[in-house]
mmCIF file of C-alpha atoms in Angstrom:
data_model
loop_
_atom_site.group_PDB
_atom_site.id
_atom_site.type_symbol
_atom_site.label_atom_id
_atom_site.label_comp_id
_atom_site.label_asym_id
_atom_site.label_seq_id
_atom_site.Cartn_x
_atom_site.Cartn_y
_atom_site.Cartn_z
ATOM 1 C CA UNK A 166 -229.530 30.757 -251.121
ATOM 2 C CA UNK A 167 -229.134 34.394 -250.596
ATOM 3 C CA UNK A 168 -231.458 37.438 -251.089
ATOM 4 C CA UNK A 169 -231.226 41.278 -251.153
ATOM 5 C CA UNK A 170 -233.277 43.396 -248.951
ATOM 6 C CA UNK A 171 -235.712 45.718 -251.111
ATOM 7 C CA UNK A 172 -235.206 49.535 -250.110
ATOM 8 C CA UNK A 173 -238.335 51.298 -248.592
ATOM 9 C CA UNK A 174 -238.779 53.390 -251.913
ATOM 10 C CA UNK A 175 -239.467 50.117 -253.608
ATOM 11 C CA UNK A 176 -242.356 49.178 -251.339
ATOM 12 C CA UNK A 177 -246.057 50.365 -251.627
ATOM 13 C CA UNK A 178 -249.030 50.320 -249.366
ATOM 14 C CA UNK A 179 -252.767 49.677 -249.455
ATOM 15 C CA UNK A 180 -255.273 49.833 -246.818
ATOM 16 C CA UNK A 181 -256.924 46.787 -245.373
ATOM 17 C CA UNK A 182 -259.782 45.887 -242.923
ATOM 18 C CA UNK A 183 -258.385 44.959 -239.450
ATOM 19 C CA UNK A 184 -257.831 41.044 -238.860
ATOM 20 C CA UNK A 185 -258.983 39.703 -235.601
ATOM 21 C CA UNK A 186 -256.455 38.625 -233.375
ATOM 22 C CA UNK A 187 -256.385 34.818 -233.099
ATOM 23 C CA UNK A 188 -254.615 33.513 -229.956
ATOM 24 C CA UNK A 189 -253.401 29.955 -229.685
ATOM 25 C CA UNK A 190 -252.188 27.810 -226.590
ATOM 26 C CA UNK A 191 -250.465 24.640 -227.474
ATOM 27 C CA UNK A 192 -248.985 21.929 -225.198
ATOM 28 C CA UNK A 193 -246.401 19.408 -226.783
ATOM 29 C CA UNK A 194 -245.013 16.164 -225.030
ATOM 30 C CA UNK A 195 -243.003 13.637 -226.435
ATOM 31 C CA UNK A 196 -242.077 10.135 -224.782
ATOM 32 C CA UNK A 197 -239.721 7.898 -226.323
ATOM 33 C CA UNK A 198 -237.625 4.950 -225.646
ATOM 34 C CA UNK A 199 -234.141 4.014 -226.762
ATOM 35 C CA UNK A 200 -233.240 7.456 -228.511
ATOM 36 C CA UNK A 201 -229.632 8.179 -228.013
ATOM 37 C CA UNK A 202 -228.648 11.503 -226.549
ATOM 38 C CA UNK A 203 -232.400 12.667 -226.450
ATOM 39 C CA UNK A 204 -234.474 12.977 -223.374
ATOM 40 C CA UNK A 205 -237.007 10.361 -222.932
ATOM 41 C CA UNK A 206 -239.587 12.735 -221.798
ATOM 42 C CA UNK A 207 -240.124 16.383 -223.231
ATOM 43 C CA UNK A 208 -242.652 18.864 -222.522
ATOM 44 C CA UNK A 209 -243.020 22.327 -224.011
ATOM 45 C CA UNK A 210 -245.871 24.925 -224.284
ATOM 46 C CA UNK A 211 -246.511 27.661 -226.684
ATOM 47 C CA UNK A 212 -248.546 30.751 -226.723
ATOM 48 C CA UNK A 213 -249.248 32.340 -230.181
ATOM 49 C CA UNK A 214 -246.507 30.323 -231.490
ATOM 50 C CA UNK A 215 -243.855 31.479 -228.792
ATOM 51 C CA UNK A 216 -242.535 28.960 -226.273
ATOM 52 C CA UNK A 217 -243.088 29.880 -222.612
ATOM 53 C CA UNK A 218 -242.441 26.408 -220.624
ATOM 54 C CA UNK A 219 -240.041 23.511 -221.046
ATOM 55 C CA UNK A 220 -239.597 20.313 -219.123
ATOM 56 C CA UNK A 221 -237.432 17.459 -219.873
ATOM 57 C CA UNK A 222 -236.529 14.413 -218.137
ATOM 58 C CA UNK A 223 -232.559 15.182 -218.089
ATOM 59 C CA UNK A 224 -232.973 18.458 -216.411
ATOM 60 C CA UNK A 225 -236.199 17.518 -214.327
ATOM 61 C CA UNK A 226 -236.919 20.936 -214.130
ATOM 62 C CA UNK A 227 -239.721 23.509 -215.639
ATOM 63 C CA UNK A 228 -238.277 26.296 -217.058
ATOM 64 C CA UNK A 229 -239.905 29.758 -218.047
ATOM 65 C CA UNK A 230 -238.685 30.828 -221.668
ATOM 66 C CA UNK A 231 -240.016 34.447 -221.104
ATOM 67 C CA UNK A 232 -239.616 36.639 -218.303
ATOM 68 C CA UNK A 233 -243.461 37.570 -218.075
ATOM 69 C CA UNK A 234 -244.088 34.056 -217.102
ATOM 70 C CA UNK A 235 -241.961 34.284 -213.906
ATOM 71 C CA UNK A 236 -244.207 37.200 -213.237
ATOM 72 C CA UNK A 237 -247.037 35.136 -213.436
ATOM 73 C CA UNK A 238 -245.231 32.354 -210.998
ATOM 74 C CA UNK A 239 -244.330 35.277 -208.506
ATOM 75 C CA UNK A 240 -248.118 35.821 -208.021
ATOM 76 C CA UNK A 241 -248.597 31.999 -207.455
ATOM 77 C CA UNK A 242 -246.513 30.344 -205.054
ATOM 78 C CA UNK A 243 -247.449 26.917 -205.988
ATOM 79 C CA UNK A 244 -246.962 27.338 -209.696
ATOM 80 C CA UNK A 245 -243.487 25.757 -209.970
ATOM 81 C CA UNK A 246 -244.329 22.946 -207.734
ATOM 82 C CA UNK A 247 -247.510 21.958 -209.444
ATOM 83 C CA UNK A 248 -245.959 22.205 -212.818
ATOM 84 C CA UNK A 249 -243.113 19.823 -211.578
ATOM 85 C CA UNK A 250 -245.636 17.325 -210.021
ATOM 86 C CA UNK A 251 -247.668 17.276 -213.250
ATOM 87 C CA UNK A 252 -244.841 16.637 -215.567
ATOM 88 C CA UNK A 253 -243.379 13.742 -213.394
ATOM 89 C CA UNK A 254 -246.908 12.151 -213.291
ATOM 90 C CA UNK A 255 -247.182 12.509 -216.705
ATOM 91 C CA UNK A 256 -243.688 11.196 -217.485
ATOM 92 C CA UNK A 257 -244.665 8.093 -215.859
ATOM 93 C CA UNK A 258 -247.868 8.057 -217.779
ATOM 94 C CA UNK A 259 -245.605 7.984 -221.304
ATOM 95 C CA UNK A 260 -243.620 5.083 -219.880
ATOM 96 C CA UNK A 261 -246.389 2.977 -219.115
ATOM 97 C CA UNK A 262 -248.087 3.598 -222.634
ATOM 98 C CA UNK A 263 -245.191 3.058 -224.656
ATOM 99 C CA UNK A 264 -245.029 -0.540 -223.224
ATOM 100 C CA UNK A 265 -248.872 -0.903 -223.813
ATOM 101 C CA UNK A 266 -248.633 0.578 -227.492
ATOM 102 C CA UNK A 267 -245.562 -1.913 -228.075
ATOM 103 C CA UNK A 268 -247.512 -5.070 -227.070
ATOM 104 C CA UNK A 269 -250.416 -3.856 -229.190
ATOM 105 C CA UNK A 270 -248.321 -3.730 -232.294
ATOM 106 C CA UNK A 271 -246.429 -6.839 -231.581
ATOM 107 C CA UNK A 272 -242.972 -4.924 -231.021
ATOM 108 C CA UNK A 273 -240.138 -5.646 -228.495
ATOM 109 C CA UNK A 274 -237.267 -3.603 -228.520
ATOM 110 C CA UNK A 275 -236.062 -0.521 -230.822
ATOM 111 C CA UNK A 276 -236.809 3.032 -230.726
ATOM 112 C CA UNK A 277 -240.547 4.001 -230.160
ATOM 113 C CA UNK A 278 -242.453 7.103 -229.311
ATOM 114 C CA UNK A 279 -245.730 8.579 -227.940
ATOM 115 C CA UNK A 280 -246.665 12.202 -229.086
ATOM 116 C CA UNK A 281 -249.337 14.153 -227.871
ATOM 117 C CA UNK A 282 -250.620 17.551 -228.894
ATOM 118 C CA UNK A 283 -253.688 19.285 -227.143
ATOM 119 C CA UNK A 284 -254.403 22.947 -226.765
ATOM 120 C CA UNK A 285 -257.119 25.411 -227.939
ATOM 121 C CA UNK A 286 -257.617 28.913 -229.804
ATOM 122 C CA UNK A 287 -259.496 31.764 -229.022
ATOM 123 C CA UNK A 288 -260.574 34.869 -231.126
ATOM 124 C CA UNK A 289 -260.804 38.001 -228.727
ATOM 125 C CA UNK A 290 -263.191 39.908 -230.873
ATOM 126 C CA UNK A 291 -265.902 37.121 -231.312
ATOM 127 C CA UNK A 292 -265.060 34.928 -228.094
ATOM 128 C CA UNK A 293 -265.005 32.227 -230.471
ATOM 129 C CA UNK A 294 -262.994 28.952 -229.126
ATOM 130 C CA UNK A 295 -261.739 25.676 -230.614
ATOM 131 C CA UNK A 296 -259.337 22.927 -229.403
ATOM 132 C CA UNK A 297 -257.720 19.652 -230.036
ATOM 133 C CA UNK A 298 -256.571 16.539 -228.392
ATOM 134 C CA UNK A 299 -254.435 14.314 -230.513
ATOM 135 C CA UNK A 300 -251.921 11.314 -230.049
ATOM 136 C CA UNK A 301 -249.608 9.724 -232.374
ATOM 137 C CA UNK A 302 -247.351 6.365 -232.024
ATOM 138 C CA UNK A 303 -244.246 5.952 -233.876
ATOM 139 C CA UNK A 304 -245.022 8.921 -236.041
ATOM 140 C CA UNK A 305 -248.666 7.872 -237.172
ATOM 141 C CA UNK A 306 -251.998 9.153 -235.857
ATOM 142 C CA UNK A 307 -253.329 6.859 -233.055
ATOM 143 C CA UNK A 308 -256.412 8.424 -231.380
ATOM 144 C CA UNK A 309 -257.903 11.950 -231.148
ATOM 145 C CA UNK A 310 -260.622 13.478 -229.584
ATOM 146 C CA UNK A 311 -263.681 15.295 -231.633
ATOM 147 C CA UNK A 312 -265.167 17.531 -228.826
ATOM 148 C CA UNK A 313 -268.019 18.870 -230.961
ATOM 149 C CA UNK A 314 -269.506 15.627 -231.480
ATOM 150 C CA UNK A 315 -268.218 14.126 -228.225
ATOM 151 C CA UNK A 316 -266.255 11.192 -230.061
ATOM 152 C CA UNK A 317 -262.931 9.750 -229.603
ATOM 153 C CA UNK A 318 -261.502 8.689 -233.254
ATOM 154 C CA UNK A 319 -259.216 5.520 -233.477
ATOM 155 C CA UNK A 320 -256.987 5.995 -236.489
ATOM 156 C CA UNK A 321 -256.051 2.265 -236.613
ATOM 157 C CA UNK A 322 -257.156 -1.093 -235.498
ATOM 158 C CA UNK A 323 -254.629 -0.938 -232.563
ATOM 159 C CA UNK A 324 -256.422 2.076 -231.268
ATOM 160 C CA UNK A 325 -259.702 0.570 -230.938
ATOM 161 C CA UNK A 326 -259.222 -0.752 -227.548
ATOM 162 C CA UNK A 327 -258.371 2.533 -226.324
ATOM 163 C CA UNK A 328 -261.302 4.290 -227.852
ATOM 164 C CA UNK A 329 -263.777 1.567 -226.462
ATOM 165 C CA UNK A 330 -262.280 2.227 -223.020
ATOM 166 C CA UNK A 331 -262.189 5.937 -223.053
ATOM 167 C CA UNK A 332 -265.809 6.062 -224.316
ATOM 168 C CA UNK A 333 -266.865 4.039 -221.458
ATOM 169 C CA UNK A 334 -264.827 5.880 -218.890
ATOM 170 C CA UNK A 335 -267.191 7.933 -216.659
ATOM 171 C CA UNK A 336 -266.873 11.572 -217.389
ATOM 172 C CA UNK A 337 -263.852 11.446 -219.701
ATOM 173 C CA UNK A 338 -265.310 12.776 -222.675
ATOM 174 C CA UNK A 339 -267.195 15.607 -220.660
ATOM 175 C CA UNK A 340 -263.994 16.436 -219.191
ATOM 176 C CA UNK A 341 -262.265 17.241 -222.497
ATOM 177 C CA UNK A 342 -265.137 18.999 -223.970
ATOM 178 C CA UNK A 343 -265.068 21.302 -220.818
ATOM 179 C CA UNK A 344 -261.018 21.678 -221.313
ATOM 180 C CA UNK A 345 -261.458 22.813 -224.769
ATOM 181 C CA UNK A 346 -264.143 25.309 -224.111
ATOM 182 C CA UNK A 347 -263.539 26.352 -220.691
ATOM 183 C CA UNK A 348 -260.326 25.349 -218.967
ATOM 184 C CA UNK A 349 -257.866 25.954 -221.630
ATOM 185 C CA UNK A 350 -259.464 29.148 -223.013
ATOM 186 C CA UNK A 351 -259.257 30.779 -219.456
ATOM 187 C CA UNK A 352 -255.682 29.712 -219.125
ATOM 188 C CA UNK A 353 -254.830 31.303 -222.446
ATOM 189 C CA UNK A 354 -256.737 34.467 -221.560
ATOM 190 C CA UNK A 355 -254.482 34.644 -218.515
ATOM 191 C CA UNK A 356 -251.140 34.106 -220.592
ATOM 192 C CA UNK A 357 -252.325 36.988 -222.791
ATOM 193 C CA UNK A 358 -253.110 39.385 -220.110
ATOM 194 C CA UNK A 359 -249.970 38.715 -218.555
ATOM 195 C CA UNK A 360 -247.836 38.593 -221.488
ATOM 196 C CA UNK A 361 -249.863 41.566 -223.273
ATOM 197 C CA UNK A 362 -246.714 44.021 -223.870
ATOM 198 C CA UNK A 363 -244.929 40.939 -225.536
ATOM 199 C CA UNK A 364 -247.570 39.063 -227.302
ATOM 200 C CA UNK A 365 -249.546 42.116 -228.558
ATOM 201 C CA UNK A 366 -246.735 43.789 -229.953
ATOM 202 C CA UNK A 367 -246.580 44.602 -233.661
ATOM 203 C CA UNK A 368 -243.313 44.191 -235.694
ATOM 204 C CA UNK A 369 -243.256 44.710 -239.504
ATOM 205 C CA UNK A 370 -241.133 42.442 -241.502
ATOM 206 C CA UNK A 371 -238.397 42.663 -244.340
ATOM 207 C CA UNK A 372 -239.885 41.709 -247.389
ATOM 208 C CA UNK A 373 -237.551 40.524 -250.077
ATOM 209 C CA UNK A 374 -237.371 38.647 -253.497
ATOM 210 C CA UNK A 375 -235.093 36.343 -254.315
ATOM 211 C CA UNK A 376 -234.435 33.771 -257.002
ATOM 212 C CA UNK A 377 -231.716 30.535 -256.909
ATOM 213 C CA UNK A 378 -231.194 30.529 -260.676
ATOM 214 C CA UNK A 379 -232.960 32.119 -263.774
ATOM 215 C CA UNK A 380 -235.030 28.844 -263.923
ATOM 216 C CA UNK A 381 -236.062 28.779 -260.315
ATOM 217 C CA UNK A 382 -239.312 30.189 -258.967
ATOM 218 C CA UNK A 383 -239.171 33.800 -257.660
ATOM 219 C CA UNK A 384 -239.440 33.696 -253.963
ATOM 220 C CA UNK A 385 -241.087 36.512 -251.780
ATOM 221 C CA UNK A 386 -239.609 36.065 -248.397
ATOM 222 C CA UNK A 387 -240.939 38.058 -245.129
ATOM 223 C CA UNK A 388 -239.121 37.948 -242.136
ATOM 224 C CA UNK A 389 -239.068 39.507 -238.713
ATOM 225 C CA UNK A 390 -242.839 39.911 -238.378
ATOM 226 C CA UNK A 391 -244.835 39.571 -235.128
ATOM 227 C CA UNK A 392 -247.710 38.484 -234.586
ATOM 228 C CA UNK A 393 -247.759 35.064 -236.314
ATOM 229 C CA UNK A 394 -251.195 35.712 -237.703
ATOM 230 C CA UNK A 395 -250.195 37.012 -241.114
ATOM 231 C CA UNK A 396 -250.935 36.723 -244.959
ATOM 232 C CA UNK A 397 -248.591 36.546 -247.790
ATOM 233 C CA UNK A 398 -249.466 35.989 -251.557
ATOM 234 C CA UNK A 399 -248.676 37.196 -255.108
ATOM 235 C CA UNK A 400 -251.116 39.304 -257.188
ATOM 236 C CA UNK A 401 -251.229 39.602 -260.777
ATOM 237 C CA UNK A 402 -252.920 42.852 -262.265
ATOM 238 C CA UNK A 403 -254.626 43.704 -258.968
ATOM 239 C CA UNK A 404 -255.921 39.968 -258.334
ATOM 240 C CA UNK A 405 -254.473 37.339 -256.009
ATOM 241 C CA UNK A 406 -253.066 34.448 -257.697
ATOM 242 C CA UNK A 407 -254.176 30.817 -256.452
ATOM 243 C CA UNK A 408 -252.450 29.000 -259.479
ATOM 244 C CA UNK A 409 -248.551 28.992 -260.237
ATOM 245 C CA UNK A 410 -248.053 29.809 -256.551
ATOM 246 C CA UNK A 411 -246.647 27.598 -253.759
ATOM 247 C CA UNK A 412 -246.907 28.529 -250.103
ATOM 248 C CA UNK A 413 -243.903 28.131 -247.769
ATOM 249 C CA UNK A 414 -244.401 27.522 -243.830
ATOM 250 C CA UNK A 415 -244.681 30.065 -241.307
ATOM 251 C CA UNK A 416 -241.698 29.333 -239.079
ATOM 252 C CA UNK A 417 -240.199 30.894 -235.891
ATOM 253 C CA UNK A 418 -237.242 32.905 -235.757
ATOM 254 C CA UNK A 419 -234.751 32.788 -232.781
ATOM 255 C CA UNK A 420 -235.862 36.352 -231.555
ATOM 256 C CA UNK A 421 -239.471 35.515 -230.913
ATOM 257 C CA UNK A 422 -240.575 36.906 -234.570
ATOM 258 C CA UNK A 423 -241.539 34.852 -237.655
ATOM 259 C CA UNK A 424 -240.961 34.171 -241.329
ATOM 260 C CA UNK A 425 -242.861 32.997 -244.310
ATOM 261 C CA UNK A 426 -242.458 32.563 -248.216
ATOM 262 C CA UNK A 427 -244.438 32.333 -251.112
ATOM 263 C CA UNK A 428 -242.998 31.096 -254.482
ATOM 264 C CA UNK A 429 -244.183 32.329 -258.095
ATOM 265 C CA UNK A 430 -243.484 29.675 -260.805
ATOM 266 C CA UNK A 431 -240.820 31.106 -263.346
ATOM 267 C CA UNK A 432 -243.129 30.651 -266.137
ATOM 268 C CA UNK A 433 -245.522 33.066 -264.787
ATOM 269 C CA UNK A 434 -243.200 35.533 -263.815
ATOM 270 C CA UNK A 435 -241.900 35.836 -267.489
ATOM 271 C CA UNK A 436 -244.901 37.144 -268.358
ATOM 272 C CA UNK A 437 -243.864 40.614 -269.396
ATOM 273 C CA UNK A 438 -247.279 42.115 -270.136
ATOM 274 C CA UNK A 439 -248.712 41.189 -266.435
ATOM 275 C CA UNK A 440 -247.909 43.246 -263.379
ATOM 276 C CA UNK A 441 -247.069 41.109 -260.463
ATOM 277 C CA UNK A 442 -246.953 42.273 -256.805
ATOM 278 C CA UNK A 443 -246.111 40.424 -253.322
ATOM 279 C CA UNK A 444 -248.514 41.440 -250.876
ATOM 280 C CA UNK A 445 -247.813 41.000 -246.945
ATOM 281 C CA UNK A 446 -250.647 41.525 -244.413
ATOM 282 C CA UNK A 447 -250.188 41.437 -240.878
ATOM 283 C CA UNK A 448 -252.921 41.068 -238.032
ATOM 284 C CA UNK A 449 -253.757 44.292 -236.593
ATOM 285 C CA UNK A 450 -252.144 46.283 -238.903
ATOM 286 C CA UNK A 451 -254.103 48.384 -241.543
ATOM 287 C CA UNK A 452 -251.531 48.768 -244.083
ATOM 288 C CA UNK A 453 -250.279 46.053 -246.249
ATOM 289 C CA UNK A 454 -246.605 45.847 -247.714
ATOM 290 C CA UNK A 455 -246.522 45.732 -251.501
ATOM 291 C CA UNK A 456 -243.497 44.739 -253.496
ATOM 292 C CA UNK A 457 -243.611 44.977 -257.151
ATOM 293 C CA UNK A 458 -241.764 42.514 -259.216
ATOM 294 C CA UNK A 459 -239.180 43.709 -261.641
ATOM 295 C CA UNK A 460 -235.821 42.705 -262.649
ATOM 296 C CA UNK A 461 -233.749 45.357 -260.418
ATOM 297 C CA UNK A 462 -236.034 43.836 -257.111
ATOM 298 C CA UNK A 463 -234.587 40.200 -257.686
ATOM 299 C CA UNK A 464 -231.585 39.016 -256.170
ATOM 300 C CA UNK A 465 -230.092 35.646 -257.629
ATOM 301 C CA UNK A 466 -227.079 33.612 -256.864
ATOM 302 C CA UNK A 467 -225.261 35.687 -259.452
ATOM 303 C CA UNK A 468 -224.444 38.674 -257.461
ATOM 304 C CA UNK A 469 -223.821 41.927 -258.724
ATOM 305 C CA UNK A 470 -220.720 43.860 -257.086
ATOM 306 C CA UNK A 471 -221.319 47.007 -255.361
ATOM 307 C CA UNK A 472 -224.927 48.236 -254.518
ATOM 308 C CA UNK A 473 -226.299 44.967 -253.073
ATOM 309 C CA UNK A 474 -226.486 44.171 -249.564
ATOM 310 C CA UNK A 475 -226.825 40.324 -249.460
ATOM 311 C CA UNK A 476 -228.434 38.309 -246.306
ATOM 312 C CA UNK A 477 -228.289 34.609 -245.809
ATOM 313 C CA UNK A 478 -231.692 33.087 -245.605
ATOM 314 C CA UNK A 479 -232.301 31.074 -242.292
ATOM 315 C CA UNK A 480 -235.171 28.461 -241.710
ATOM 316 C CA UNK A 481 -235.779 27.622 -238.234
ATOM 317 C CA UNK A 482 -237.842 24.806 -236.674
ATOM 318 C CA UNK A 483 -239.674 24.578 -233.207
ATOM 319 C CA UNK A 484 -237.682 22.143 -230.819
ATOM 320 C CA UNK A 485 -240.252 19.371 -230.589
ATOM 321 C CA UNK A 486 -238.843 15.787 -230.640
ATOM 322 C CA UNK A 487 -240.963 13.893 -233.350
ATOM 323 C CA UNK A 488 -238.252 11.285 -234.646
ATOM 324 C CA UNK A 489 -239.656 8.013 -235.782
ATOM 325 C CA UNK A 490 -237.728 4.649 -235.969
ATOM 326 C CA UNK A 491 -236.584 5.515 -239.697
ATOM 327 C CA UNK A 492 -235.381 9.031 -238.577
ATOM 328 C CA UNK A 493 -233.343 7.792 -235.729
ATOM 329 C CA UNK A 494 -231.272 5.845 -238.313
ATOM 330 C CA UNK A 495 -230.733 9.194 -240.298
ATOM 331 C CA UNK A 496 -229.945 11.309 -237.017
ATOM 332 C CA UNK A 497 -227.032 13.061 -238.826
ATOM 333 C CA UNK A 498 -228.929 13.917 -242.249
ATOM 334 C CA UNK A 499 -232.656 14.305 -242.807
ATOM 335 C CA UNK A 500 -233.546 12.931 -239.217
ATOM 336 C CA UNK A 501 -232.713 16.122 -237.857
ATOM 337 C CA UNK A 502 -235.298 18.054 -240.005
ATOM 338 C CA UNK A 503 -237.957 15.518 -239.058
ATOM 339 C CA UNK A 504 -237.285 15.655 -235.318
ATOM 340 C CA UNK A 505 -237.189 19.516 -235.604
ATOM 341 C CA UNK A 506 -240.318 19.793 -238.201
ATOM 342 C CA UNK A 507 -242.802 22.351 -237.022
ATOM 343 C CA UNK A 508 -245.314 19.966 -238.956
ATOM 344 C CA UNK A 509 -244.618 16.887 -236.455
ATOM 345 C CA UNK A 510 -244.876 18.768 -233.185
ATOM 346 C CA UNK A 511 -247.200 16.883 -230.648
ATOM 347 C CA UNK A 512 -248.194 17.672 -227.213
ATOM 348 C CA UNK A 513 -249.223 17.289 -223.400
ATOM 349 C CA UNK A 514 -251.485 19.337 -220.962
ATOM 350 C CA UNK A 515 -248.959 20.834 -218.574
ATOM 351 C CA UNK A 516 -250.549 21.592 -215.125
ATOM 352 C CA UNK A 517 -251.765 25.372 -215.782
ATOM 353 C CA UNK A 518 -254.272 23.720 -218.308
ATOM 354 C CA UNK A 519 -255.966 21.635 -215.302
ATOM 355 C CA UNK A 520 -258.521 23.298 -213.372
ATOM 356 C CA UNK A 521 -257.257 24.816 -210.267
ATOM 357 C CA UNK A 522 -260.129 23.674 -207.757
ATOM 358 C CA UNK A 523 -260.365 20.866 -205.234
ATOM 359 C CA UNK A 524 -260.871 18.511 -208.246
ATOM 360 C CA UNK A 525 -257.613 19.335 -209.919
ATOM 361 C CA UNK A 526 -256.122 16.054 -208.875
ATOM 362 C CA UNK A 527 -259.006 14.341 -209.901
ATOM 363 C CA UNK A 528 -258.722 16.075 -213.472
ATOM 364 C CA UNK A 529 -255.084 15.117 -213.500
ATOM 365 C CA UNK A 530 -255.922 11.267 -212.968
ATOM 366 C CA UNK A 531 -258.592 11.343 -215.748
ATOM 367 C CA UNK A 532 -255.959 12.899 -217.892
ATOM 368 C CA UNK A 533 -253.793 10.149 -217.109
ATOM 369 C CA UNK A 534 -255.969 7.313 -218.141
ATOM 370 C CA UNK A 535 -254.002 4.399 -219.951
ATOM 371 C CA UNK A 536 -254.337 3.210 -223.490
ATOM 372 C CA UNK A 537 -255.359 -0.312 -222.457
#
């Protein structure tokens, strides 16, 4: 699949209201058994969709993925030691709970996996916060925390025991509500403050139109933009389309930017009487990029010689190990997509999200409550 970049004179701009900056902090963790060539335990942390920290059971080291994270560590002498100890303790927690889950599901050997996702989001203009705490087992939902109602939600009968235990556990629900509303947002604000030059930068995308064959949808593809918060849509005669379109995922590029796409059904695109435009909006930028749909602006696989510069379309995925039993049997084909799918990432609380007080060890112990 190839596409042609659209020259600047093919684009127009319109003025938009400022979009509020939404910042996010995600912690992802995966603990597994008997998956060949992969670490049994893996942690990653993302701020605004960009990976900042990583730990795995093979290297047994916590690594900063960006230079400004090292600056935080330089100002906090205990940073790396605290990270490492928290990761090692969490790794043991996962080993214990995989065995508990196998017993719950009447399983013995084979590939099994617990995934955890937790984190928070913060809107800097309003101060609004939200957060999440979710567990999966073998790729299926297991239990999650609904902090606004202070309830643990069991996704299947095997999780009822865990739900009942965690509901009765003194202070557990209160801690996770505090984590969502206070602890996690405070850590996120620290990361945003220290990484401001990187996280608050603005990079506009290259917006292009492509079509695989004359009968394929027309795809509007935007790549190389930052921050992640953006909007890409098709417009017909000045009105945004909600039918005859299909949204793609927003995916990370290797350089810390993002890409996304929106597809217009070919039947709609053939309406010669209508005026179609693809519109891209980026958070913090008042001007929108507008690309008009016409025959000259689309590149298909039937390449013309001469004028057109051709680029390869690359889709990239977050390195979150989300394999299931069935995925393991297809490692060289569809499994790689499932393992790396941005939709199946899951998580852990790395030690920066835990309170740095005299009760930090207590918070870690509460965090480590077993399933049974």
